[in-house]
């Protein structure tokens, strides 16, 4: 089973709508990060939320973390065509800072 | 903005051949990683490296794999005898701080083993 699992696996929404992606994990973590990957490219860091934080904002991004449920969500508001990409959560396992584990990702497609 | 560079962008090799994938991390970063991604699938951790030593490695990183920082700038991943299932996109990443900081990824090397 995966340390980080995103759902849904794929999401298509109309431009201008909000997109919500979820991530669940299994072990205690130091922090959780979200990355974006455009097709065939490297991953780009979006936002980091620490285990003692519950919510964080960055521009149109809003991340929540619920450590009791071992889950996080990424909300992209007012989506744009350029937001079309795969989104991955990555967890830094507590006391295992040397191993950052990625999930399978959510493929987001913004329809014009 | 500083970036991680990887070469080559594509590598085609015959099964059983050795390949070396090269990475130049961001100059003031101290922590280095290799990940791989089979087409459309999850990003898999291979190895982390600090202070000229492997810090952690996954089950994928068997005796056929090795990493090296041969000089002050390059960080390489060697696969001694490639298998068909090694075909994947290989990403190098670096960070300034251990685990508590974002990773900077290169654009990847697409390895095709024939």
Short mmCIF file of C-alpha atoms in Angstrom, two decimals:
data_model
loop_
_atom_site.label_atom_id
_atom_site.label_comp_id
_atom_site.label_asym_id
_atom_site.label_seq_id
_atom_site.Cartn_x
_atom_site.Cartn_y
_atom_site.Cartn_z
CA UNK A 1 0.00 0.00 0.00
CA UNK A 2 1.11 3.56 -0.67
CA UNK A 3 2.39 6.11 1.82
CA UNK A 4 0.72 8.87 -0.15
CA UNK A 5 -2.32 8.27 -2.29
CA UNK A 6 -4.12 10.99 -4.14
CA UNK A 7 -7.70 10.96 -5.24
CA UNK A 8 -9.25 11.30 -7.61
CA UNK A 9 -6.81 9.78 -10.09
CA UNK A 10 -8.14 12.11 -12.76
CA UNK A 11 -10.27 15.24 -12.68
CA UNK A 12 -11.74 17.34 -15.48
CA UNK A 13 -13.37 20.67 -14.72
CA UNK A 14 -14.37 23.81 -16.58
CA UNK A 15 -12.06 26.79 -16.57
CA UNK A 16 -12.97 29.10 -13.73
CA UNK A 17 -14.19 26.32 -11.44
CA UNK A 18 -12.38 25.20 -8.31
CA UNK A 19 -10.42 21.95 -8.27
CA UNK A 20 -9.97 19.87 -5.14
CA UNK A 21 -7.54 17.00 -4.82
CA UNK A 22 -7.02 14.82 -1.78
CA UNK A 23 -4.08 12.91 -0.39
CA UNK A 24 -4.07 10.23 2.28
CA UNK A 25 -1.01 8.81 3.99
CA UNK A 26 -0.27 6.12 6.54
CA UNK A 27 2.55 7.10 8.89
CA UNK A 28 3.30 10.12 11.05
CA UNK A 29 4.90 12.91 9.06
CA UNK A 30 7.10 15.95 9.56
CA UNK A 31 5.56 17.79 6.66
CA UNK A 32 3.54 17.27 3.50
CA UNK A 33 4.27 18.92 0.19
CA UNK A 34 2.37 19.33 -3.06
CA UNK A 35 4.10 19.31 -6.44
CA UNK A 36 2.92 19.87 -9.98
CA UNK A 37 4.19 18.06 -13.06
CA UNK A 38 3.50 19.22 -16.56
CA UNK A 39 3.52 16.42 -19.11
CA UNK A 40 6.96 14.92 -19.50
CA UNK A 41 8.64 17.50 -17.28
CA UNK A 42 10.13 17.61 -13.81
CA UNK A 43 8.14 18.25 -10.68
CA UNK A 44 7.72 21.77 -9.39
CA UNK A 45 7.17 22.47 -5.73
CA UNK A 46 3.91 24.27 -4.96
CA UNK A 47 3.46 24.41 -1.22
CA UNK A 48 4.64 22.81 2.03
CA UNK A 49 2.55 22.37 5.15
CA UNK A 50 4.10 21.28 8.42
CA UNK A 51 2.55 18.70 10.73
CA UNK A 52 1.61 21.37 13.28
CA UNK A 53 -0.22 23.49 10.69
CA UNK A 54 -3.81 22.99 9.61
CA UNK A 55 -4.15 25.29 6.63
CA UNK A 56 -1.92 27.22 4.32
CA UNK A 57 -2.50 29.56 1.39
CA UNK A 58 -0.37 30.55 -1.56
CA UNK A 59 -2.03 32.62 -4.26
CA UNK A 60 -4.87 30.52 -5.69
CA UNK A 61 -3.74 27.46 -3.74
CA UNK A 62 -5.14 26.38 -0.41
CA UNK A 63 -3.82 23.33 1.40
CA UNK A 64 -5.32 21.72 4.48
CA UNK A 65 -3.83 19.04 6.68
CA UNK A 66 -5.69 16.80 9.08
CA UNK A 67 -3.16 14.71 10.96
CA UNK A 68 -5.85 12.84 12.88
CA UNK A 69 -7.24 11.54 9.58
CA UNK A 70 -3.83 11.43 7.92
CA UNK A 71 -5.12 13.40 4.99
CA UNK A 72 -4.51 16.60 3.08
CA UNK A 73 -6.36 18.47 0.39
CA UNK A 74 -5.20 20.87 -2.30
CA UNK A 75 -7.71 23.40 -3.58
CA UNK A 76 -7.01 25.41 -6.72
CA UNK A 77 -9.45 28.27 -7.03
CA UNK A 78 -10.57 29.92 -10.28
CA UNK A 79 -8.80 27.31 -12.40
CA UNK A 80 -7.04 28.26 -15.62
CA UNK A 81 -6.01 26.25 -18.66
CA UNK A 82 -2.40 26.51 -17.49
CA UNK A 83 -3.32 24.54 -14.36
CA UNK A 84 -3.68 21.41 -16.50
CA UNK A 85 -1.04 19.07 -15.05
CA UNK A 86 -0.53 16.18 -12.67
CA UNK A 87 -0.46 17.02 -8.97
CA UNK A 88 1.42 14.93 -6.42
CA UNK A 89 1.52 14.97 -2.68
CA UNK A 90 4.80 14.09 -1.03
CA UNK A 91 5.30 13.17 2.59
CA UNK A 92 8.35 13.51 4.76
CA UNK A 93 8.03 10.66 7.22
CA UNK A 94 8.71 11.62 10.82
CA UNK A 95 12.34 10.99 11.75
CA UNK A 96 13.05 9.89 8.19
CA UNK A 97 13.92 13.20 6.60
CA UNK A 98 16.07 11.47 4.02
CA UNK A 99 13.16 9.82 2.24
CA UNK A 100 10.43 11.90 0.66
CA UNK A 101 7.67 9.70 -0.70
CA UNK A 102 5.37 10.68 -3.55
CA UNK A 103 1.91 9.42 -4.34
CA UNK A 104 0.55 8.39 -7.73
CA UNK A 105 -0.81 11.82 -8.51
CA UNK A 106 -4.03 13.36 -9.73
CA UNK A 107 -4.25 14.28 -13.42
CA UNK A 108 -6.11 17.57 -13.65
CA UNK A 109 -7.53 18.72 -16.98
CA UNK A 110 -9.03 22.17 -17.29
CA UNK A 111 -11.59 22.42 -20.05
CA UNK A 112 -11.83 25.72 -21.97
CA UNK B 1 16.28 31.16 -10.76
CA UNK B 2 18.80 28.37 -10.07
CA UNK B 3 17.93 25.01 -11.52
CA UNK B 4 18.93 21.37 -11.51
CA UNK B 5 20.18 20.24 -14.89
CA UNK B 6 20.18 16.68 -16.19
CA UNK B 7 21.88 15.16 -19.18
CA UNK B 8 21.12 13.57 -21.50
CA UNK B 9 17.42 14.28 -21.90
CA UNK B 10 16.98 10.96 -23.68
CA UNK B 11 19.11 7.83 -23.52
CA UNK B 12 18.54 4.68 -25.53
CA UNK B 13 20.53 1.60 -24.62
CA UNK B 14 20.61 -2.13 -25.22
CA UNK B 15 19.67 -4.49 -22.43
CA UNK B 16 22.75 -5.43 -20.42
CA UNK B 17 24.62 -2.23 -21.18
CA UNK B 18 25.80 0.24 -18.56
CA UNK B 19 24.36 3.73 -18.47
CA UNK B 20 25.35 6.81 -16.52
CA UNK B 21 22.81 9.53 -15.96
CA UNK B 22 24.21 12.90 -15.02
CA UNK B 23 22.90 15.69 -12.87
CA UNK B 24 24.20 19.05 -11.78
CA UNK B 25 22.39 20.04 -8.59
CA UNK B 26 21.94 23.63 -7.47
CA UNK B 27 25.32 24.85 -6.33
CA UNK B 28 24.66 25.54 -2.64
CA UNK B 29 22.52 22.44 -2.09
CA UNK B 30 23.88 19.62 0.00
CA UNK B 31 21.24 16.91 -0.30
CA UNK B 32 20.67 14.96 -3.46
CA UNK B 33 18.10 12.46 -4.63
CA UNK B 34 17.24 10.23 -7.55
CA UNK B 35 13.66 9.31 -8.37
CA UNK B 36 12.18 7.49 -11.31
CA UNK B 37 8.77 7.50 -12.96
CA UNK B 38 7.51 4.82 -15.28
CA UNK B 39 5.19 6.38 -17.84
CA UNK B 40 2.09 7.80 -16.20
CA UNK B 41 2.77 6.13 -12.89
CA UNK B 42 3.95 7.18 -9.47
CA UNK B 43 7.22 8.93 -8.77
CA UNK B 44 9.38 6.32 -7.03
CA UNK B 45 12.15 7.11 -4.58
CA UNK B 46 15.49 5.50 -5.43
CA UNK B 47 18.17 7.00 -3.23
CA UNK B 48 19.18 10.00 -1.14
CA UNK B 49 22.76 11.18 -0.76
CA UNK B 50 24.54 13.51 1.61
CA UNK B 51 28.13 14.16 2.53
CA UNK B 52 29.38 11.72 -0.09
CA UNK B 53 27.35 8.87 1.30
CA UNK B 54 24.07 7.18 0.56
CA UNK B 55 21.65 8.15 3.28
CA UNK B 56 18.68 6.02 2.30
CA UNK B 57 17.81 3.74 -0.59
CA UNK B 58 14.73 1.90 -1.71
CA UNK B 59 14.25 -1.76 -2.66
CA UNK B 60 14.54 -0.72 -6.31
CA UNK B 61 18.09 0.51 -5.72
CA UNK B 62 19.81 -2.88 -5.83
CA UNK B 63 23.41 -3.82 -6.58
CA UNK B 64 22.98 -2.78 -10.21
CA UNK B 65 22.60 0.84 -9.16
CA UNK B 66 25.22 3.19 -7.79
CA UNK B 67 25.54 6.91 -7.23
CA UNK B 68 28.55 9.11 -7.12
CA UNK B 69 29.52 12.73 -6.69
CA UNK B 70 32.79 12.62 -8.63
CA UNK B 71 33.54 16.32 -8.26
CA UNK B 72 32.03 19.38 -6.64
CA UNK B 73 29.23 19.78 -9.12
CA UNK B 74 28.08 16.51 -10.69
CA UNK B 75 25.88 13.81 -9.19
CA UNK B 76 25.58 10.63 -11.24
CA UNK B 77 23.41 7.54 -11.27
CA UNK B 78 24.92 4.43 -12.82
CA UNK B 79 23.01 1.34 -13.84
CA UNK B 80 25.54 -1.41 -14.46
CA UNK B 81 23.55 -3.88 -16.52
CA UNK B 82 20.28 -2.42 -17.69
CA UNK B 83 17.07 -4.44 -17.82
CA UNK B 84 13.95 -3.78 -19.86
CA UNK B 85 12.12 -2.79 -16.69
CA UNK B 86 14.65 -0.01 -16.03
CA UNK B 87 12.98 1.97 -18.82
CA UNK B 88 11.62 5.07 -17.12
CA UNK B 89 12.08 8.79 -16.64
CA UNK B 90 14.81 9.39 -14.07
CA UNK B 91 14.69 12.59 -12.06
CA UNK B 92 17.46 14.13 -10.03
CA UNK B 93 16.53 16.47 -7.20
CA UNK B 94 18.38 18.53 -4.65
CA UNK B 95 17.56 20.49 -1.54
CA UNK B 96 19.32 22.85 0.76
CA UNK B 97 17.89 21.47 3.98
CA UNK B 98 17.27 17.85 4.92
CA UNK B 99 13.62 16.92 4.43
CA UNK B 100 12.23 20.16 5.73
CA UNK B 101 12.56 22.04 2.52
CA UNK B 102 11.26 21.75 -0.95
CA UNK B 103 12.99 19.64 -3.55
CA UNK B 104 14.19 21.16 -6.79
CA UNK B 105 13.83 18.71 -9.67
CA UNK B 106 15.62 18.48 -12.96
CA UNK B 107 13.71 17.92 -16.20
CA UNK B 108 14.61 14.26 -16.22
CA UNK B 109 16.36 11.72 -18.43
CA UNK B 110 14.10 9.40 -20.38
CA UNK B 111 15.85 6.02 -20.40
CA UNK B 112 14.72 3.47 -22.96
CA UNK B 113 16.17 -0.04 -22.67
CA UNK B 114 15.74 -2.13 -25.81
#
